[in-house]
Coordinates of C-alpha atoms and ligand atoms in Angstrom, one line a residue:
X1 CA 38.2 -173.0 -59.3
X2 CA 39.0 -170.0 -57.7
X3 CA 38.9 -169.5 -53.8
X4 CA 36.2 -166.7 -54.1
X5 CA 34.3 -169.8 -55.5
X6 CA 35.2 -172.6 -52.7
X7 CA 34.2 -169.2 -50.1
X8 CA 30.4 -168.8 -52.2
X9 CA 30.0 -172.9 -52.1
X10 CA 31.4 -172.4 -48.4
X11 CA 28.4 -169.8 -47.1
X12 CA 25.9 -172.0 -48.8
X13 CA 26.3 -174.9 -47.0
X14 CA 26.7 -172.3 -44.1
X15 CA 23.5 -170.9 -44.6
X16 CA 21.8 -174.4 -44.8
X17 CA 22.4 -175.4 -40.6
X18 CA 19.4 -174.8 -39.0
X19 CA 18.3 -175.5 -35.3
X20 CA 14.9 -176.3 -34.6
X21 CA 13.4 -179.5 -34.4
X22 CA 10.4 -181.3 -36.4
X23 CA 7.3 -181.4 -34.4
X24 CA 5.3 -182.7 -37.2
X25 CA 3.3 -185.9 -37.1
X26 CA 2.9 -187.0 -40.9
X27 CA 3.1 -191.0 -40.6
X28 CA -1.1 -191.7 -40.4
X29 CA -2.3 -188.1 -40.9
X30 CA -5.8 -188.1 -40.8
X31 CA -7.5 -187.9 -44.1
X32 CA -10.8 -186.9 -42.9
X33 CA -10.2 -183.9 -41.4
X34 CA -12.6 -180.5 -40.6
X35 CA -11.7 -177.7 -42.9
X36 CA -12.0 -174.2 -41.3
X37 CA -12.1 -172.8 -44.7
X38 CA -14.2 -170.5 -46.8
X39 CA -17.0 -169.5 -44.3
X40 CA -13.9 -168.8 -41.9
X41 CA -12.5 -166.6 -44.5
X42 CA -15.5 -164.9 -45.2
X43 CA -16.6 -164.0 -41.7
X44 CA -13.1 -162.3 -41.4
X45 CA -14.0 -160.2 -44.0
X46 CA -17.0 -158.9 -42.7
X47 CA -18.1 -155.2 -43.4
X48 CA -18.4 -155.1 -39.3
X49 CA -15.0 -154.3 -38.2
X50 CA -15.8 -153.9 -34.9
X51 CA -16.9 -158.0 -34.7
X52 CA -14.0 -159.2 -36.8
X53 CA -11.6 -160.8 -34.4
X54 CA -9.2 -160.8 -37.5
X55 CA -9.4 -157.4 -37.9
X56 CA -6.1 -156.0 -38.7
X57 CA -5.3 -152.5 -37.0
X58 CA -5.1 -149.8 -40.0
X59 CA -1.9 -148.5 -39.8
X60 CA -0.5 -151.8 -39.9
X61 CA -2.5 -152.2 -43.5
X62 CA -2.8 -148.9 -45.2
X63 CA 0.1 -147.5 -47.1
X64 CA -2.8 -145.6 -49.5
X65 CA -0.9 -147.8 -52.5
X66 CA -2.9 -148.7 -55.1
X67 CA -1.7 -151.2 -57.8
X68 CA -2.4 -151.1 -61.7
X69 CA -6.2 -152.2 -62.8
X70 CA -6.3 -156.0 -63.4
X71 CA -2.6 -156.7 -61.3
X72 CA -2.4 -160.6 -60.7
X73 CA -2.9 -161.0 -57.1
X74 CA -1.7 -164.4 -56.9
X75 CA -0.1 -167.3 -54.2
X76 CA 1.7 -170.0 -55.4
X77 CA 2.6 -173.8 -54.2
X78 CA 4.6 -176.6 -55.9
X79 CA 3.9 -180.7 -56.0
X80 CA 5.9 -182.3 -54.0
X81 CA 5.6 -179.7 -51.0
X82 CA 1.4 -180.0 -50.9
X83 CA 0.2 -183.1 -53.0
X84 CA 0.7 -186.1 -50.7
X85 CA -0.6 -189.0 -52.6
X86 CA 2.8 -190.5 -52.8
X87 CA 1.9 -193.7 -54.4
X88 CA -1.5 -193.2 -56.0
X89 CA -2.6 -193.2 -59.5
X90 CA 0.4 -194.4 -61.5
X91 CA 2.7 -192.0 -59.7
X92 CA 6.3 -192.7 -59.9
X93 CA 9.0 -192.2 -57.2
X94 CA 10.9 -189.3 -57.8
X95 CA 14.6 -187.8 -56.1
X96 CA 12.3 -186.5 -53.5
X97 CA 10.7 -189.8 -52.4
X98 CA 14.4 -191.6 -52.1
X99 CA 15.7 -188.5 -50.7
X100 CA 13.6 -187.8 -47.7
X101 CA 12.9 -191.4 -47.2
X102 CA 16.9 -191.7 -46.9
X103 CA 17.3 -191.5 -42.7
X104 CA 18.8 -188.2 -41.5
X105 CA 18.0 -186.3 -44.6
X106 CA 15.3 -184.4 -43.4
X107 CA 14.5 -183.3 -40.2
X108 CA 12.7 -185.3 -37.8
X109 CA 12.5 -187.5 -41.0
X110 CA 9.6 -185.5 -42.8
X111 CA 8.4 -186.9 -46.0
X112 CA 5.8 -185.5 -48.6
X113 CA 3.7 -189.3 -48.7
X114 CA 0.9 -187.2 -47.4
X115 CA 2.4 -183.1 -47.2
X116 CA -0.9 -181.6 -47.1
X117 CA -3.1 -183.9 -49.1
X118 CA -3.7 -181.8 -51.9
X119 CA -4.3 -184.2 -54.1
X120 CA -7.1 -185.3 -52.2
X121 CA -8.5 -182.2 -50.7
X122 CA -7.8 -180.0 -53.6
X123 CA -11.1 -178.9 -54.1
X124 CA -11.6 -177.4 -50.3
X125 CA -8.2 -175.6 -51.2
X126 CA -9.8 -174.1 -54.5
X127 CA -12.3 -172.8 -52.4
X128 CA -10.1 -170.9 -50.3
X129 CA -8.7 -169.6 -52.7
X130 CA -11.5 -168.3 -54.4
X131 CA -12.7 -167.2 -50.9
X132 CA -9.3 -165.2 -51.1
X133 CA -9.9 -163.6 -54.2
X134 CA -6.8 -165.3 -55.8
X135 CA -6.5 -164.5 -59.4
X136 CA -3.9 -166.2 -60.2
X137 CA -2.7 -169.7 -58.8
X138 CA 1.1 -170.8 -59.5
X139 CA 1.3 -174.5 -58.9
X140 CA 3.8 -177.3 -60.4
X141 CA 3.3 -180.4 -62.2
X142 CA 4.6 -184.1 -60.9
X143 CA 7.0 -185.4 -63.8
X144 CA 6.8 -188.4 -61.9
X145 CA 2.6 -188.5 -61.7
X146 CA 2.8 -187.7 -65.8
X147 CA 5.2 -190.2 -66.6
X148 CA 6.1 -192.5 -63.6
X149 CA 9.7 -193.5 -65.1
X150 CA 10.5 -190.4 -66.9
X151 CA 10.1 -191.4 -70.5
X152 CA 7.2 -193.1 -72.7
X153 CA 3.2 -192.8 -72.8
X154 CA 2.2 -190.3 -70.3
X155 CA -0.4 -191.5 -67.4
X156 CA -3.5 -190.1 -68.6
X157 CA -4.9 -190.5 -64.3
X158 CA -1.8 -187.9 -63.7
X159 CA -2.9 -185.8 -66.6
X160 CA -6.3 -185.5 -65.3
X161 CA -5.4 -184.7 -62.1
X162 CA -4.0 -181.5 -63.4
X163 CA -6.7 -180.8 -65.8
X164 CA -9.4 -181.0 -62.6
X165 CA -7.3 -178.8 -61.0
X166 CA -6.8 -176.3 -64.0
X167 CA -10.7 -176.6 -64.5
X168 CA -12.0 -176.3 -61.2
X169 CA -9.3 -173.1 -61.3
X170 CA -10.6 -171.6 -64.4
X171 CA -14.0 -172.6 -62.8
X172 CA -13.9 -170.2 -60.2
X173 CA -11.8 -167.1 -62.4
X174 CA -8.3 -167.5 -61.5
X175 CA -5.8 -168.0 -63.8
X176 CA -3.9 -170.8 -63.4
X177 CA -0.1 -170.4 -63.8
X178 CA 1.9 -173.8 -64.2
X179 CA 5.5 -175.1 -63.5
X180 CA 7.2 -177.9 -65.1
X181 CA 9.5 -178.8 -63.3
X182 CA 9.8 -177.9 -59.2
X183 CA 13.0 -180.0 -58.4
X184 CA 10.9 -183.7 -58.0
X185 CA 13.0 -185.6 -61.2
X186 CA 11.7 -189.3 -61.8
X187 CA 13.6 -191.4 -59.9
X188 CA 14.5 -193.7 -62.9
X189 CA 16.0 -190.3 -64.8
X190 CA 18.2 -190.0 -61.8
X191 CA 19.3 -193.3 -61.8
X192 CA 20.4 -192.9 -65.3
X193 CA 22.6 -189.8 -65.0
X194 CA 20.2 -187.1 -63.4
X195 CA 20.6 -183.4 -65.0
X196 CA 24.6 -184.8 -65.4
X197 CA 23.2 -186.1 -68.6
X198 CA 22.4 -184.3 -72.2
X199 CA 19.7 -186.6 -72.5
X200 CA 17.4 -185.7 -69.6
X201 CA 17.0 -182.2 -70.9
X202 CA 15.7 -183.8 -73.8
X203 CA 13.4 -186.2 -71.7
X204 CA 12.0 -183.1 -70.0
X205 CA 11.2 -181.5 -73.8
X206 CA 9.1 -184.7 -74.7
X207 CA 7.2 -184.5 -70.8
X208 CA 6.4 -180.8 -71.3
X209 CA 5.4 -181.4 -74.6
X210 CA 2.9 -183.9 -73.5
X211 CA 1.7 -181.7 -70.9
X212 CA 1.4 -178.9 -73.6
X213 CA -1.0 -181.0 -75.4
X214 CA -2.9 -182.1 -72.6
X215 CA -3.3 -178.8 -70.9
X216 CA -1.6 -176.0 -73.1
X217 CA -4.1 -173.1 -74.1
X218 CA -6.0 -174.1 -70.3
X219 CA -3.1 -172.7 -69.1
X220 CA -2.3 -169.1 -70.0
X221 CA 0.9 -168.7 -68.8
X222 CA 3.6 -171.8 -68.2
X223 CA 6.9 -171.8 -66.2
X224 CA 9.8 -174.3 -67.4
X225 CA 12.1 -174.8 -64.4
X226 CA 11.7 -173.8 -61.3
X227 CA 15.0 -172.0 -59.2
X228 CA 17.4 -173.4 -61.4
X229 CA 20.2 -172.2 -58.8
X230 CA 18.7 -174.1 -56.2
X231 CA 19.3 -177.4 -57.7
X232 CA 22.5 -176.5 -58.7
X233 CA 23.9 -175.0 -55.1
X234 CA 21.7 -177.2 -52.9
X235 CA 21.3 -180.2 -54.6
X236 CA 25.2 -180.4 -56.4
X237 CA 27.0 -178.0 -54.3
X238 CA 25.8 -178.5 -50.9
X239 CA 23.4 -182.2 -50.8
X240 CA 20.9 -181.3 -48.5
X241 CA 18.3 -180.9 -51.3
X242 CA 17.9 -184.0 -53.7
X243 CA 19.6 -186.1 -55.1
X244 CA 22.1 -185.2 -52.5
X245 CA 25.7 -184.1 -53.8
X246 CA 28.8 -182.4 -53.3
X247 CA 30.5 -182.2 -56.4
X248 CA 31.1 -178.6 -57.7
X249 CA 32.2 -179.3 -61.4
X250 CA 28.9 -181.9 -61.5
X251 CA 27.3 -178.8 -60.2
X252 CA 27.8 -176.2 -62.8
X253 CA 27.4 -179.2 -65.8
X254 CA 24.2 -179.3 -64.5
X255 CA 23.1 -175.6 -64.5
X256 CA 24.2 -176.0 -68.1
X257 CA 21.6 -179.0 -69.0
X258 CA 18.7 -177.3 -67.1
X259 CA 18.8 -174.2 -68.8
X260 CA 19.3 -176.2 -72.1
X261 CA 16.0 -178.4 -70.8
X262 CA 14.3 -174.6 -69.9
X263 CA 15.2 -173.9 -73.9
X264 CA 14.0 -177.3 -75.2
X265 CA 10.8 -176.9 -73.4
X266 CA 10.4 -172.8 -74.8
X267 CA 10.2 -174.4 -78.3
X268 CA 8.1 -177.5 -77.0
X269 CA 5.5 -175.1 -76.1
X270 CA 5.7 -172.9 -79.3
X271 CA 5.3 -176.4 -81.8
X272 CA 2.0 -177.2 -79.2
X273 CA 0.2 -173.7 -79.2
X274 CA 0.5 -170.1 -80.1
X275 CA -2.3 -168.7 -77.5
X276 CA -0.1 -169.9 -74.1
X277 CA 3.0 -167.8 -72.8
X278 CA 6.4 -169.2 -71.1
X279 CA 9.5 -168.1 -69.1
X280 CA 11.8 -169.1 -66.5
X281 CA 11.2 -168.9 -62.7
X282 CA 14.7 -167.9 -61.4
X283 CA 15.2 -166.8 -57.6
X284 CA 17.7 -163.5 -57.6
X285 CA 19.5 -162.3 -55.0
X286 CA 20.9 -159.1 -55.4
X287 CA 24.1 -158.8 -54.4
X288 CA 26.2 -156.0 -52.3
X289 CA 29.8 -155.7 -51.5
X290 CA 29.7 -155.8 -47.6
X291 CA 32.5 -153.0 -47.4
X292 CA 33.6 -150.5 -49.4
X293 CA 36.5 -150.7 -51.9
X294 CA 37.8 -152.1 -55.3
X295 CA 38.3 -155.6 -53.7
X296 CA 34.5 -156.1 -52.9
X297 CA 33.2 -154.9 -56.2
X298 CA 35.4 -157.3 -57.8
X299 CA 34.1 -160.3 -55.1
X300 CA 30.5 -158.9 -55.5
X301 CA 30.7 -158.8 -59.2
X302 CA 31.7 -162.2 -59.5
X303 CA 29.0 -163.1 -57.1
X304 CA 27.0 -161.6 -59.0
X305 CA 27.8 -163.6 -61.9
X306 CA 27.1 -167.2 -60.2
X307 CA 23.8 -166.0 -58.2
X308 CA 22.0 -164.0 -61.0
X309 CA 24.1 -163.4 -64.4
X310 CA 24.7 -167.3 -64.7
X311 CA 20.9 -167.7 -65.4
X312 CA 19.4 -164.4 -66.7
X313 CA 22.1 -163.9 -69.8
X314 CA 22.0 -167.0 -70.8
X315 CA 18.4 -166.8 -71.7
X316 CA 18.3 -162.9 -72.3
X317 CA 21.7 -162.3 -74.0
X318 CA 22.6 -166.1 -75.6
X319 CA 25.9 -166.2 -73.4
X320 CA 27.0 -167.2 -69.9
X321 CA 28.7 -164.5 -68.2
X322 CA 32.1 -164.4 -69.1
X323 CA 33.7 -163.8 -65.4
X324 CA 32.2 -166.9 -64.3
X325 CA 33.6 -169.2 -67.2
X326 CA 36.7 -167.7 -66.9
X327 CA 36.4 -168.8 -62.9
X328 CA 35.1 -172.2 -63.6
X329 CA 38.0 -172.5 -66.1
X330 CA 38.0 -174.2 -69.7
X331 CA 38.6 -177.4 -68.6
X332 CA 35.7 -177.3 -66.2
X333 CA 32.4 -180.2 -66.7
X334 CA 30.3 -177.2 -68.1
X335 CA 32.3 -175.4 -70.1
X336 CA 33.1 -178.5 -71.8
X337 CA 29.9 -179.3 -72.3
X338 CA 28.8 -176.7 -73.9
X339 CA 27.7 -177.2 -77.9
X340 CA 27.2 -174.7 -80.5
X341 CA 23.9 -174.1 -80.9
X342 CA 23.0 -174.5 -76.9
X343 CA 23.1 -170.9 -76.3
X344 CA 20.7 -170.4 -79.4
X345 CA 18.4 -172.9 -77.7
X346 CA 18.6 -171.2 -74.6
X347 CA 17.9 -167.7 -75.6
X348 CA 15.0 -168.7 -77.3
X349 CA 12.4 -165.4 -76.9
X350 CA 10.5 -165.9 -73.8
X351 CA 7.2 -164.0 -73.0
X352 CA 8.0 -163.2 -69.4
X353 CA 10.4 -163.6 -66.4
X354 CA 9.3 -165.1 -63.1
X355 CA 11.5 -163.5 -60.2
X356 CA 11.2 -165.6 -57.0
X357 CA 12.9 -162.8 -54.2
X358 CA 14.0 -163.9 -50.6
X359 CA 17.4 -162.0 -49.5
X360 CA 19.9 -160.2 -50.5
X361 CA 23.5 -160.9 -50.3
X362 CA 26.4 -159.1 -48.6
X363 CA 30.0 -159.8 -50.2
X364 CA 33.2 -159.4 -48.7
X365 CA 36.6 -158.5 -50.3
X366 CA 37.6 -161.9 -50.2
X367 CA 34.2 -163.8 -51.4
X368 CA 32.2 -164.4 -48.3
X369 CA 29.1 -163.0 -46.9
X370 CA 28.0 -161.0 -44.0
X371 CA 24.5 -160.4 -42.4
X372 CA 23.3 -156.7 -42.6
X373 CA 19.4 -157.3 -41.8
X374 CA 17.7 -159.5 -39.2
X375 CA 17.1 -163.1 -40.4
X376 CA 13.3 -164.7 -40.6
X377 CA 13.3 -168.2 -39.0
X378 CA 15.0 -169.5 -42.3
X379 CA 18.2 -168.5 -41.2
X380 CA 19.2 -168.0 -44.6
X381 CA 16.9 -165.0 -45.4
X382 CA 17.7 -161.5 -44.5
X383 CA 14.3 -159.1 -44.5
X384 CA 15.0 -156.4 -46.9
X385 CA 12.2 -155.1 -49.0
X386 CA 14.5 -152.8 -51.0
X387 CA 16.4 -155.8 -52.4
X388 CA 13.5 -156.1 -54.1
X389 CA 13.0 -153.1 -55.6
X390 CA 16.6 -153.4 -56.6
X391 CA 16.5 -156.4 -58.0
X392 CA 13.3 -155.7 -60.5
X393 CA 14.8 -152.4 -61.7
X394 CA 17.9 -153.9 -62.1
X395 CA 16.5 -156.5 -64.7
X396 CA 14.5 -154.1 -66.6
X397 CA 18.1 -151.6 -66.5
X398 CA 20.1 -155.1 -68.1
X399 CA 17.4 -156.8 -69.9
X400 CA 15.1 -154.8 -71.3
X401 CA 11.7 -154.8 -71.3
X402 CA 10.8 -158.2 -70.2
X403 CA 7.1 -158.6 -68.4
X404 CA 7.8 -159.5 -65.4
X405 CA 6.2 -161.7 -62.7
X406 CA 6.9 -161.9 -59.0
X407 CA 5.8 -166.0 -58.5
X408 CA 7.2 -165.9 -54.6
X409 CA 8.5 -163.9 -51.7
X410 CA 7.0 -164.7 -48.4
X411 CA 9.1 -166.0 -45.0
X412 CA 8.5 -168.2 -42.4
X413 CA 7.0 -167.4 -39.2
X414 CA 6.3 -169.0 -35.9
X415 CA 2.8 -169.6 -36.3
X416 CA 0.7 -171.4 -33.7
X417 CA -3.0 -172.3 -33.3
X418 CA -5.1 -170.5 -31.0
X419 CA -8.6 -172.6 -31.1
X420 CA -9.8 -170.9 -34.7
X421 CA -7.4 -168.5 -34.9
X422 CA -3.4 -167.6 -36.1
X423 CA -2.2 -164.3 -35.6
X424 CA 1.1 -163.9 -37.7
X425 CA 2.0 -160.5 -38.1
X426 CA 5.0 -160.7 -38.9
X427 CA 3.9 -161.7 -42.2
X428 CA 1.9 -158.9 -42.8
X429 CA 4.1 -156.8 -42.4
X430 CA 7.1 -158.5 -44.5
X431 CA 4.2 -159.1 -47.5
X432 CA 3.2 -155.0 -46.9
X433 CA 6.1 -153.8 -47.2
X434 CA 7.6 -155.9 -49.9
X435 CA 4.6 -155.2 -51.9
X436 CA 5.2 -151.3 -51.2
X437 CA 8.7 -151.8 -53.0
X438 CA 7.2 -153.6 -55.8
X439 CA 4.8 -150.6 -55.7
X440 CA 7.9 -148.5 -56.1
X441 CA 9.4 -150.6 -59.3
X442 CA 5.5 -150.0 -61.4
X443 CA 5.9 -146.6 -60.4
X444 CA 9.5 -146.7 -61.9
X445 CA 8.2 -148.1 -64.9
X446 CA 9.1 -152.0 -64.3
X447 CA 6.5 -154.0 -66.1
X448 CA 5.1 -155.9 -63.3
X449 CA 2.1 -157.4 -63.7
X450 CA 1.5 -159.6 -60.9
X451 CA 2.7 -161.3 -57.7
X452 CA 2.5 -164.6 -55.7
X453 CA 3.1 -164.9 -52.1
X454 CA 4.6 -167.8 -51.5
X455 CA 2.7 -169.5 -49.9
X456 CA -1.1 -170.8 -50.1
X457 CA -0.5 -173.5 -47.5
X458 CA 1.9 -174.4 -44.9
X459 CA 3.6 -177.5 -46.4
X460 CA 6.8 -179.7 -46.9
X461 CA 9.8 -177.3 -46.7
X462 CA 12.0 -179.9 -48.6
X463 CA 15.2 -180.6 -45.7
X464 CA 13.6 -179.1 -43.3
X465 CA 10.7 -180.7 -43.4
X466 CA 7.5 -179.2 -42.1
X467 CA 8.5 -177.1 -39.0
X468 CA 9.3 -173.9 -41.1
X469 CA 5.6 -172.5 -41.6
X470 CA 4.7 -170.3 -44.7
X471 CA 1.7 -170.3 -45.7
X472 CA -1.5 -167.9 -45.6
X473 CA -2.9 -170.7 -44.6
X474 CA -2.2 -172.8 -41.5
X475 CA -2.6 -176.3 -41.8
X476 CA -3.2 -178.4 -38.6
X477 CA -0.5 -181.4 -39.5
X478 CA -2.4 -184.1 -37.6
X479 CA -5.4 -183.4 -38.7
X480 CA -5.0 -181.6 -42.0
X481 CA -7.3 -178.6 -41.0
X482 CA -6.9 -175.5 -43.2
X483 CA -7.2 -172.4 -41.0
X484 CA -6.4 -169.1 -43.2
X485 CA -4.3 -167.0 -40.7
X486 CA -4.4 -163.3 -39.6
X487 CA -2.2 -162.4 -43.1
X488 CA -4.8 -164.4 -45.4
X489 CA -7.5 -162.2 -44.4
X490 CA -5.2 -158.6 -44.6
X491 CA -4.5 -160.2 -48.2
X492 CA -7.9 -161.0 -48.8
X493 CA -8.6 -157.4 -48.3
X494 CA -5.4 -156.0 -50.5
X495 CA -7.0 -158.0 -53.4
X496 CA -10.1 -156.5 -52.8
X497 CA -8.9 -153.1 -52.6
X498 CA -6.2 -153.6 -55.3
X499 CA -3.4 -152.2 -52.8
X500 CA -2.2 -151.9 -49.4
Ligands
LIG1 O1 9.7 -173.6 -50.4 C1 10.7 -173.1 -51.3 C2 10.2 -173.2 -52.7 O2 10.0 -174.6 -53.1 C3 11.2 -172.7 -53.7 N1 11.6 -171.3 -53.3 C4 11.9 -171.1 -52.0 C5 10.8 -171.6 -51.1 C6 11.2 -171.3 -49.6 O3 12.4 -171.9 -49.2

């Protein structure tokens, strides 16, 4: 492995320090909480602007950008981070549950037994989003609540959790939009090799297949695996995301089985129903030498290769990126485990691409990285709109044609209560002008067709626990209150208007 890889592997366990502390009460969370919800949302959005104490000052709001008719204004979420309901129903323990149950894991020792309740109070947070305007929802399903161990006869009370949900969705016009698989592996699958093993990919085949039956055509559009990369650099590289590792050759081994499990579960979904469309959900950074000169191309290009190429050309072109094999050398975990006929399964056509954008990435001559833009409070995130716009036309330049999707981009803020009220914004401005340069891609002829903020809901931010806020909506931790904040209602009004 070459020292611009020990220097990539170095800035990522870099990035993940953090400093603040968790203030969040989760043990004994009351599940009986007020919800300022819909009628709060509504109010905001009354035609008075003078009485709207939400009102958000025009030129903070009005770019005079309008989006294509019918663009999928959406907001996304995923299990583990909102469901709570640890133990209920059938559901098994999963890396997650060991993980942040494991002391000094977390911070302040968050767990997601209860995260927002979700599972309980999904129906109040259906509302708000209908009170929204959502038209599309992005959520992910629980292996672990659909088959507690991994394998066998799926839980049928897990299975109609999700089909409430997906009802109650269709119920009130928004489309839902599912993932498989949002990092939460069955415990048990873990235990017998985690995404080290062949096998698991094939487990997950069989579990999205039985989902596919249960829920398939409900669902118009499905997304297999969830940041690939992050499992791979957080949870192999680095281990402070589940299950917890620091082993660079397990690492890569595994990108290899969960983009085989991604092409396993493409086909799973074509034997189960022609009517529902599938892609990947990969977070991209884009990346840029930090100086100028031959030496940081070359860095930046190999970068590159394991942030991005690594996971779009295997499933767009049917081969990893050369410059990274050649890196992770032949005798490497993954290279070795490569079969003929993976790469076939991998490439198998998709119907869309789900781009999840946070950062961008500055690379110097000798493989590290320097910050160019002020950070949000996830240290790790740089605030650069344009990286967005790059990164969209960039896939459309190297991939073709591919219908794209943006299912997150959003940031943290340092949101606090104010008796009904949260004023963030910060985040109004990060969504405004992030959706101005995905305003600039359409115009540029990238086929977007809709975008999720991400977040709904404030909720378990996996290792650091619940004191990074993201949501549009502000939940009250003690008492599970939902209180849409200051950028819920400016979104409210972008969906109505269909621009910003
Ligand atoms: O909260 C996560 C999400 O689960 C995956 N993408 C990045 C988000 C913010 O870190």
């Amino acid at each position: 492995m070459s020292v611009l890889t020990r220097r990539h592997l170095l800035r990522r366990a870099a990035l993940s320090a953090s400093a603040a502390t968790a203030a969040r009460v989760s043990a004994g969370a009351s599940t009986t909480a007020a919800v300022v919800g819909s009628a709060a949302l509504a109010s905001a959005c009354d035609p008075d602007p003078e009485s709207d104490p939400n009102r958000v000052p025009e030129p903070e709001s009005r770019l005079g950008l309008r989006f294509p008719d019918g663009f999928g204004w959406g907001a996304a979420t995923s299990a583990y981070q909102i469901e709570g309901a640890a133990k209920e129903d059938g559901r098994g323990e999963s890396v997650w549950d060991t993980f942040s149950h494991t002391p000094g894991k977390t911070r302040g020792g968050d767990t997601g037994d209860v995260a927002v309740d979700h599972y309980h109070r999904y129906e109040t947070d259906l509302d708000l989003m209908r009170e929204l305007g959502l038209r599309t929802y992005r959520f992910s399903i629980s292996w672990s609540r659909i088959q507690a161990d991994g394998t066998g006869t799926p839980n049928q009370r897990g299975l109609d959790f999700y089909r409430r949900l997906v009802d109650g969705l269709l119920a009130r016009d928004i489309a839902p939009m599912a993932t498989l698989f949002h990092w939460d592996l069955p415990q048990s699958l873990q235990d017998a090799g985690g995404w080290e093993s062949r096998e698991v990919a094939y487990r997950f085949a069989e579990y999205a297949d039985h989902v596919f039956r249960a829920l398939g055509e409900s669902v118009p559009v499905w997304l297999t695996i969830n940041e690939p990369k992050t499992v791979v650099q957080n949870g192999y590289l680095h281990g402070h995301h589940a299950p917890g590792h620091r082993d660079p050759a397990a690492a890569y081994l595994v990108a290899h089985h969960l983009q085989l499990a991604h092409g396993l579960a493409v086909s799973a979904l074509r034997a189960a129903t022609a009517k529902s469309r599938i892609g990947p959900a990969l977070n991209l950074h884009p990346c840029y030498p930090a100086v100028e000169g031959a030496e940081a191309e070359a860095a930046t290009r190999l970068y590159d290769g394991y942030e991005n190429r690594l996971y779009l050309d295997s499933v767009f072109k049917g081969s990893y990126p050369v410059d990274v094999l050649d890196d992770l050398g032949p005798d490497s975990r993954m290279v070795r485990a490569i079969r003929d006929g993976d790469l076939k399964i991998i490439s198998a056509p998709v119907d869309l691409l789900a781009v999840q954008y946070y950062t961008p990435i500055y690379v110097t001559p000798s493989g590290g990285t320097v910050r160019r833009w002020p950070t949000s409070e996830a240290t790790w995130q740089q605030i650069y709109p344009d990286g967005m716009y790059d990164m969209l036309t960039r896939i459309q330049r190297d991939y073709g044609d591919v219908p794209l999707t943006i299912t997150e981009n959003g940031l943290p803020t340092a949101d606090t209560l104010d008796g009904d009220t949260v004023d963030d914004p910060g985040r109004i401005t990060f969504l405004r002008d992030h959706l101005a340069a995905a305003h600039r891609a359409i115009a540029a002829g990238v086929p977007l067709e809709s975008y999720h903020v991400w977040s709904l809901l404030d909720n378990f931010e996996w290792n650091e626990g619940y004191e990074q806020r993201w949501g549009l909506i502000y939940v009250d931790y003690p008492t599970l209150r939902r209180i849409p904040k200051r950028s819920a209602h400016w979104y409210r009004r972008v969906i109505a208007d269909n621009g910003i």
